[in-house]
Short mmCIF file of C-alpha atoms in Angstrom, two decimals:
data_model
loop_
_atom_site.label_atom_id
_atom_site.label_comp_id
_atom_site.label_asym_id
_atom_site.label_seq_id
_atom_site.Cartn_x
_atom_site.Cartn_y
_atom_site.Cartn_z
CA UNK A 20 37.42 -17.36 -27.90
CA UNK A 21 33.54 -17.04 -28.05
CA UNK A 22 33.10 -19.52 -25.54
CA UNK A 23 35.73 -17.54 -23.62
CA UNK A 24 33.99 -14.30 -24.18
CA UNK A 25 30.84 -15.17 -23.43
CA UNK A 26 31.50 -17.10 -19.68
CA UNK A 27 33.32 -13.99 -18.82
CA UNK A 28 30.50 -12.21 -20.18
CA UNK A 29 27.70 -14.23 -17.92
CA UNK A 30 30.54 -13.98 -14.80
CA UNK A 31 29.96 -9.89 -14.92
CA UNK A 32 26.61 -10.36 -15.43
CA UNK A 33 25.96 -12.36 -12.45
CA UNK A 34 28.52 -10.36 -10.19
CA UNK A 35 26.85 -7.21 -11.20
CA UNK A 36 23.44 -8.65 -9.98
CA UNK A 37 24.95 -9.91 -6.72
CA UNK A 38 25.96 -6.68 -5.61
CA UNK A 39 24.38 -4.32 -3.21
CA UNK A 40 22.95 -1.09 -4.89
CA UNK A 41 24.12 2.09 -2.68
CA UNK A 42 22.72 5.32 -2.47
CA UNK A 43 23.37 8.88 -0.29
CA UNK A 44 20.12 10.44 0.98
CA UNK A 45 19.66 13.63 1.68
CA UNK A 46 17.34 15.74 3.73
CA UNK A 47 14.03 17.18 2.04
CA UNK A 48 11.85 18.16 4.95
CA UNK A 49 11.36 18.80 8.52
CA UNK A 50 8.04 18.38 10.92
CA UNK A 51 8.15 20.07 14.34
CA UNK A 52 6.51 18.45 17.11
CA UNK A 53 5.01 20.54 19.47
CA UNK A 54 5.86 21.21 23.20
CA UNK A 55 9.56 20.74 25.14
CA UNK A 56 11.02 18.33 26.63
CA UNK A 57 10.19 20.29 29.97
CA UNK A 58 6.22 20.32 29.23
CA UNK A 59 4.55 18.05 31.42
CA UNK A 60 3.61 14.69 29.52
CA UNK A 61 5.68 15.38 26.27
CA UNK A 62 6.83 12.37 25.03
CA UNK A 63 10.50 11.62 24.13
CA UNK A 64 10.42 9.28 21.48
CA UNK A 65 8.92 9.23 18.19
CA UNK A 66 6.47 6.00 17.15
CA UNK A 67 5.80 6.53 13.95
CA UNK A 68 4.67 9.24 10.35
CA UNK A 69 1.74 8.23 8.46
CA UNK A 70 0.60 10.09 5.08
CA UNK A 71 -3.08 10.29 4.08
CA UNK A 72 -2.91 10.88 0.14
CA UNK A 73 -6.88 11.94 0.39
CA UNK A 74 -6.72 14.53 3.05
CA UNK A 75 -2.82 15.19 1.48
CA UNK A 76 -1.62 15.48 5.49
CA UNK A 77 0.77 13.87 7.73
CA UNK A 78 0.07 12.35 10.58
CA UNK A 79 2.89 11.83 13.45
CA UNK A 80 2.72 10.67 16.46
CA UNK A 81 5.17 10.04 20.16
CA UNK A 82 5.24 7.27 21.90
CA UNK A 83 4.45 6.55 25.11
CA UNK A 84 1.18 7.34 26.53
CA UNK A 85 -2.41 8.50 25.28
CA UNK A 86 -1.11 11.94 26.73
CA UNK A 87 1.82 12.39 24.29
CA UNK A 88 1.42 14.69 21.42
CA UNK A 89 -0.33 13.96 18.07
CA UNK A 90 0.61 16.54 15.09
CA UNK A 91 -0.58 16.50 11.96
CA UNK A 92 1.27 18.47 9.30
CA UNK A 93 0.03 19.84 5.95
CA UNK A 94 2.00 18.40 2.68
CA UNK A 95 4.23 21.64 2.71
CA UNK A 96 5.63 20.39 6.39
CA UNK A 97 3.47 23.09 7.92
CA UNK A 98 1.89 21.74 11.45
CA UNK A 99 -2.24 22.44 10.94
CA UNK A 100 -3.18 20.71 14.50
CA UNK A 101 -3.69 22.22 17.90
CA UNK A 102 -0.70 22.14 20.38
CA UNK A 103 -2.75 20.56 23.00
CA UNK A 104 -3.88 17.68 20.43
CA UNK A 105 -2.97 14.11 21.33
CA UNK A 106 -2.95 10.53 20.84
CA UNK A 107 -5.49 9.40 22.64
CA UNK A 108 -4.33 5.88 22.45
CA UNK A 109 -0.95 4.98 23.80
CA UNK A 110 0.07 4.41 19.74
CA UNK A 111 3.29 2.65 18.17
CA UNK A 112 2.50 2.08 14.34
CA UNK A 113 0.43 4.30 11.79
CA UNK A 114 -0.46 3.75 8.27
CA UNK A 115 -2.91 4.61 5.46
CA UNK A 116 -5.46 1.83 4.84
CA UNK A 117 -6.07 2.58 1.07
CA UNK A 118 -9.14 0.68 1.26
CA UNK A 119 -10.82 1.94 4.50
CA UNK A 120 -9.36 5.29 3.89
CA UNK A 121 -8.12 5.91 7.18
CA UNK A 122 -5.18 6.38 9.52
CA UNK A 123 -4.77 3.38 11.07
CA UNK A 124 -2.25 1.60 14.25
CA UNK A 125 -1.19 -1.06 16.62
CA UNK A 126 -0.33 0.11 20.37
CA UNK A 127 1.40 -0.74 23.18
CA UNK A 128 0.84 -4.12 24.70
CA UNK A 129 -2.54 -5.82 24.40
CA UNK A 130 -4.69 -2.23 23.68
CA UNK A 131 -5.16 -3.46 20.24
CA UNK A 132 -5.61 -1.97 16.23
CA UNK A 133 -7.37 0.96 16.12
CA UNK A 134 -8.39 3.96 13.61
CA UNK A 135 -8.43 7.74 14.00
CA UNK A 136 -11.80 9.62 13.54
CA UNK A 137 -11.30 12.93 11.77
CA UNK A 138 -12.99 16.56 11.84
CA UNK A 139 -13.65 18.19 8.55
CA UNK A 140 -10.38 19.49 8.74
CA UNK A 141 -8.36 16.36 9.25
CA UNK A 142 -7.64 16.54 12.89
CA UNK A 143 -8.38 13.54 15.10
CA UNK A 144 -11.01 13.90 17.70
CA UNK A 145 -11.55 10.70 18.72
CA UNK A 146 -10.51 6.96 17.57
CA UNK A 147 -11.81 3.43 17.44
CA UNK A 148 -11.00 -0.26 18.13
CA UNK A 149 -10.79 -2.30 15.21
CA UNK A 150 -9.33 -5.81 17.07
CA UNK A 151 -8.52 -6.05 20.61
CA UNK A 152 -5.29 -7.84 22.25
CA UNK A 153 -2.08 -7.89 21.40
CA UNK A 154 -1.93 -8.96 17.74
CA UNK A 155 1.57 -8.26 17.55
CA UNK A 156 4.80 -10.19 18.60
CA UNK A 157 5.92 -7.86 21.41
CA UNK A 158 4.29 -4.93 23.28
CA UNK A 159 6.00 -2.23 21.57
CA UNK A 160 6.20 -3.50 17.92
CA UNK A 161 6.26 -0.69 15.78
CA UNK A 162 3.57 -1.95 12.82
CA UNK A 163 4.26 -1.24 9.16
CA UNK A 164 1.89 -1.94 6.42
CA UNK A 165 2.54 -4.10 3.80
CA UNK A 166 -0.11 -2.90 0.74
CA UNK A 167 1.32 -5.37 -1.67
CA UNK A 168 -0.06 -8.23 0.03
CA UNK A 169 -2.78 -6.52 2.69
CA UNK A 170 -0.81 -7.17 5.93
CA UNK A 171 0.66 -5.20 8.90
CA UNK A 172 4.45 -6.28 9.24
CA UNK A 173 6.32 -6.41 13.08
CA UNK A 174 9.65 -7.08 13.96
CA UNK A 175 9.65 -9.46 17.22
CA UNK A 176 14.08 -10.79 17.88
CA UNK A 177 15.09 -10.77 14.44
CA UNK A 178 11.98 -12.28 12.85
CA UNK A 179 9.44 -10.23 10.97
CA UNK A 180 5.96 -11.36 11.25
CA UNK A 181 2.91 -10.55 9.46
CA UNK A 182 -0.82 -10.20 10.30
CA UNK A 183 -4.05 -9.88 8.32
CA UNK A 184 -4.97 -6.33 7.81
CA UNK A 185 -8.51 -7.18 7.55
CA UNK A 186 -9.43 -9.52 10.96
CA UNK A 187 -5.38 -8.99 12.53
CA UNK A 188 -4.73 -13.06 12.29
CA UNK A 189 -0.87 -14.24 12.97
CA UNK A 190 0.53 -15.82 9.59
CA UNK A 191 2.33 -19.26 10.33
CA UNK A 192 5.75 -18.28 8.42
CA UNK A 193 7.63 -15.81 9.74
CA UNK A 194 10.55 -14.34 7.82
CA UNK A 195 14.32 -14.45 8.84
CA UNK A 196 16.35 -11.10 8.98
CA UNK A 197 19.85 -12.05 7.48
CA UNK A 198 21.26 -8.43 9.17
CA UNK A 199 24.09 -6.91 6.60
CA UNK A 200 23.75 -10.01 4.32
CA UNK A 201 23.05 -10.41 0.96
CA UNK A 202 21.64 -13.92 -1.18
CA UNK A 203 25.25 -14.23 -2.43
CA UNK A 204 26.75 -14.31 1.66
CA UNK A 205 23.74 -16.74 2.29
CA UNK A 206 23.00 -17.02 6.06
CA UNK A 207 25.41 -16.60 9.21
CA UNK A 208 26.18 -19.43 10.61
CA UNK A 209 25.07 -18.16 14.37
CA UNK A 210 21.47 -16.74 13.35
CA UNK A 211 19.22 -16.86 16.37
CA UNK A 212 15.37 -16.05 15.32
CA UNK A 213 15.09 -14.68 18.66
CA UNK A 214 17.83 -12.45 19.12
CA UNK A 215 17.37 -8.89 18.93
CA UNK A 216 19.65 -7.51 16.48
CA UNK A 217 23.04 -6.06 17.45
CA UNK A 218 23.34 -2.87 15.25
CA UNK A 219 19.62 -2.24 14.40
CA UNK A 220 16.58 -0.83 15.69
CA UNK A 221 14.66 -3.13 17.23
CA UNK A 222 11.29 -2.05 17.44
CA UNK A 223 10.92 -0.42 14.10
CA UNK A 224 10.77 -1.87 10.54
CA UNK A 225 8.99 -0.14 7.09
CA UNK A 226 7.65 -0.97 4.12
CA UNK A 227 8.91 0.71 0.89
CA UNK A 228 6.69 -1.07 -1.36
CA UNK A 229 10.16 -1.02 -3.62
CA UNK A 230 10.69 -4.42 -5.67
CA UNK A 231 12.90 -6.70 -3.99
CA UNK A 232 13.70 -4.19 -1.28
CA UNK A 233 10.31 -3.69 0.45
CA UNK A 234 11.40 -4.19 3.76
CA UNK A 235 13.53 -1.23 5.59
CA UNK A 236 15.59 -1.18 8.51
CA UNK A 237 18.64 1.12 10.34
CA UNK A 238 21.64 0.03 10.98
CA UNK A 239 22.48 2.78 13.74
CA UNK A 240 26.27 1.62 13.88
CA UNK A 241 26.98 2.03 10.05
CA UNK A 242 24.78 5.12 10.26
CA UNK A 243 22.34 3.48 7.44
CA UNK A 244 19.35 2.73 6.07
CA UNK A 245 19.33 -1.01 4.63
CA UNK A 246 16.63 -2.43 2.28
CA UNK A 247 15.71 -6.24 2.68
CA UNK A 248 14.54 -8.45 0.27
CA UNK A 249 10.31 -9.77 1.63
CA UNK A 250 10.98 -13.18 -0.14
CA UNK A 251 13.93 -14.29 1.84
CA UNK A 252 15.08 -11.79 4.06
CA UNK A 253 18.17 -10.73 2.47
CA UNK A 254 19.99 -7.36 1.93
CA UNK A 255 19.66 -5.60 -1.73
CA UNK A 256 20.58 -1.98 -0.43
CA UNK A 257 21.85 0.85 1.19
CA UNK A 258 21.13 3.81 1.81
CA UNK A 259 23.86 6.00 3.43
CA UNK A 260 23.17 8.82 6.02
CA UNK A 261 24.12 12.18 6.01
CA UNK A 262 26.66 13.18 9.25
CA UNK A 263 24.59 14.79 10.81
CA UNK A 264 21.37 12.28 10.78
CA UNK A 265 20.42 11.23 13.71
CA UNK A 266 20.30 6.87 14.75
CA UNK A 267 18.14 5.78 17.26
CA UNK A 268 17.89 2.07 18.83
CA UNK A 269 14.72 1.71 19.08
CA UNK A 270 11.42 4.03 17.45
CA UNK A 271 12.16 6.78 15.73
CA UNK A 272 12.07 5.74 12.51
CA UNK A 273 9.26 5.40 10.03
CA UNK A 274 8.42 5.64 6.14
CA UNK A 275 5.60 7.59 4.50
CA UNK A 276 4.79 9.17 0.85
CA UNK A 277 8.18 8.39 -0.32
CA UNK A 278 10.42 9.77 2.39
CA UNK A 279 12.61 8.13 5.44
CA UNK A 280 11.75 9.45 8.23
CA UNK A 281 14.13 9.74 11.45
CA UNK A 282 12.96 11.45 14.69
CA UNK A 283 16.06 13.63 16.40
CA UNK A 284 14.80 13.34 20.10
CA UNK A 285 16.82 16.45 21.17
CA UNK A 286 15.50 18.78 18.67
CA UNK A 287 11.63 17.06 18.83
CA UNK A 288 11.45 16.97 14.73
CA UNK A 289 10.89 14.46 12.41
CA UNK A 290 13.48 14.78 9.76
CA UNK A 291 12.68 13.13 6.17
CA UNK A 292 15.21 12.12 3.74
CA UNK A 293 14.94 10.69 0.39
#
C-alpha cells in the first residue's frame, strides 16, 4: 500500500509540474500616441515601449520611418513630450541598458544599434550609433533585451537568436520555438527553423526576465500571450486576453516595467496589461 501510495503520489507530482500555468490579464494603463491617422507621416504601427527606471518614463515609439512619432510618457501614463517629437531613426526595438543607462534599439534593415540622447527633462534630441549593419536576422526584427545573460534577443522564421549587447556579435546556437508546445508534447514532428509561425507575431518577441518563462510571444488566433521556456524553447504559460484586446501579426507588441504591452492601431494607444 505504501509503495502504492507513494507512485501515485510521484505520478501527481510530476503531472502537476507538466502542466501549463494559466492566467487572465487585465488592463492597467493606457499611453496615447500623438497625431491621427490622417496627419501627414504618422505611423501606423507600433515598434516597441521601453521603461527607464532612472528617469521613471516611458519611452514608445512607431514604426516605420525616422518621421514617425516618438512619445515619452511619465510613470502615471501621462505623455510629457512634444507632439512634433520623433524618432529620428527609423526604430524597431527599445530597451533599458542597466549598465549604460540608456534607451537603447535595433532598426530597420542594416541602419544599425543605436542610443537616444536626452535633455534634462528626458526627451530625446538627438541619438547615436553604437554598431552599424544589420546585426539582426531580418530587417524588421523587433529586438528584446535579455538582462539575465547581457544579450539582445530577435525572432528570424521561428528561431530566436541572440547577440552581444556589448560589441552586437551573432551567437552560434540559435534556439527553436516549439509554438503551443510544452517539454511533456516534445517537438512537432514538421518543425521548420525557417518558417514563420502560423498563429504568432512574427516580428516581435519579449523578455520577461520570469524563471523558466523569459521568453514572450502572442498567439493572435487563441487571443494570448504565451511564455517560453530560454533553455529549450518550450511553452510553460499562458496568459489569456481580455475580449476586447487587440492581436496584431506583426509589431505591436512589447514588454516593459512589468506590463504587456499591445498597440490598438485604430485607436493609436498602447494598452498595458498585467
Amino acid at each position: 500500500f505504501s509503495i502504492l501510495l507513494l507512485s501515485f503520489s510521484l505520478f501527481i507530482f510530476s503531472f502537476s509540474q507538466a502542466q501549463v500555468k494559466t492566467r487572465a490579464l487585465k488592463k492597467v494603463t493606457e499611453l496615447q500616441m500623438p497625431g491621427t491617422i490622417d496627419d501627414e507621416y504618422p505611423g501606423t504601427r507600433g515598434a516597441s515601449v521601453a521603461w527607464h527606471p532612472v528617469q521613471k518614463k516611458y519611452y514608445t515609439v512607431m514604426a516605420g520611418n525616422m518621421l514617425y512619432p516618438l512619445a515619452v510618457f511619465d510613470a502615471g501614463s501621462k505623455r510629457v513630450s512634444g507632439d512634433e517629437t520623433n524618432t529620428l531613426i527609423d526604430s524597431r526595438g527599445l530597451w533599458y541598458n542597466p549598465t549604460e543607462k540608456r534607451i537603447e534599439g535595433n532598426t530597420y534593415d542594416n541602419y544599425g544599434w543605436f542610443y537616444y540622447k536626452l535633455d534634462e527633462k528626458g526627451i530625446p534630441y538627438d541619438y547615436a550609433i553604437l554598431f552599424e549593419g544589420q546585426n539582426q536576422p531580418t530587417v524588421q526584427c523587433v529586438g528584446a533585451y535579455n538582462t539575465a545573460d547581457k544579450k539582445v534577443m530577435f525572432l528570424g522564421g521561428s528561431q530566436v537568436y541572440s547577440y552581444n549587447i556589448s560589441d552586437a556579435t551573432a551567437e552560434e546556437n540559435t534556439l527553436l520555438m516549439h509554438w503551443g508546445r510544452t517539454a511533456k508534447d516534445g517537438p512537432a514532428d514538421n518543425e521548420d527553423p525557417a518558417a514563420e509561425p502560423e498563429d504568432y507575431n512574427n516580428t516581435s518577441i519579449v523578455y520577461t526576465n520570469l524563471p523558466s518563462a523569459e521568453i514572450g510571444t502572442v498567439n493572435f488566433t487563441n487571443k494570448q500571450i504565451e511564455l517560453y521556456n530560454k533553455k529549450d524553447g518550450f511553452l510553460t504559460q499562458v496568459l489569456t486576453l481580455p475580449e476586447t484586446a487587440v492581436v496584431e501579426k506583426s509589431f505591436n507588441f512589447a514588454y516593459a516595467n512589468g506590463i504587456y504591452w499591445l498597440f490598438n492601431i485604430e485607436k493609436r494607444k498602447w494598452v498595458g496589461y498585467k
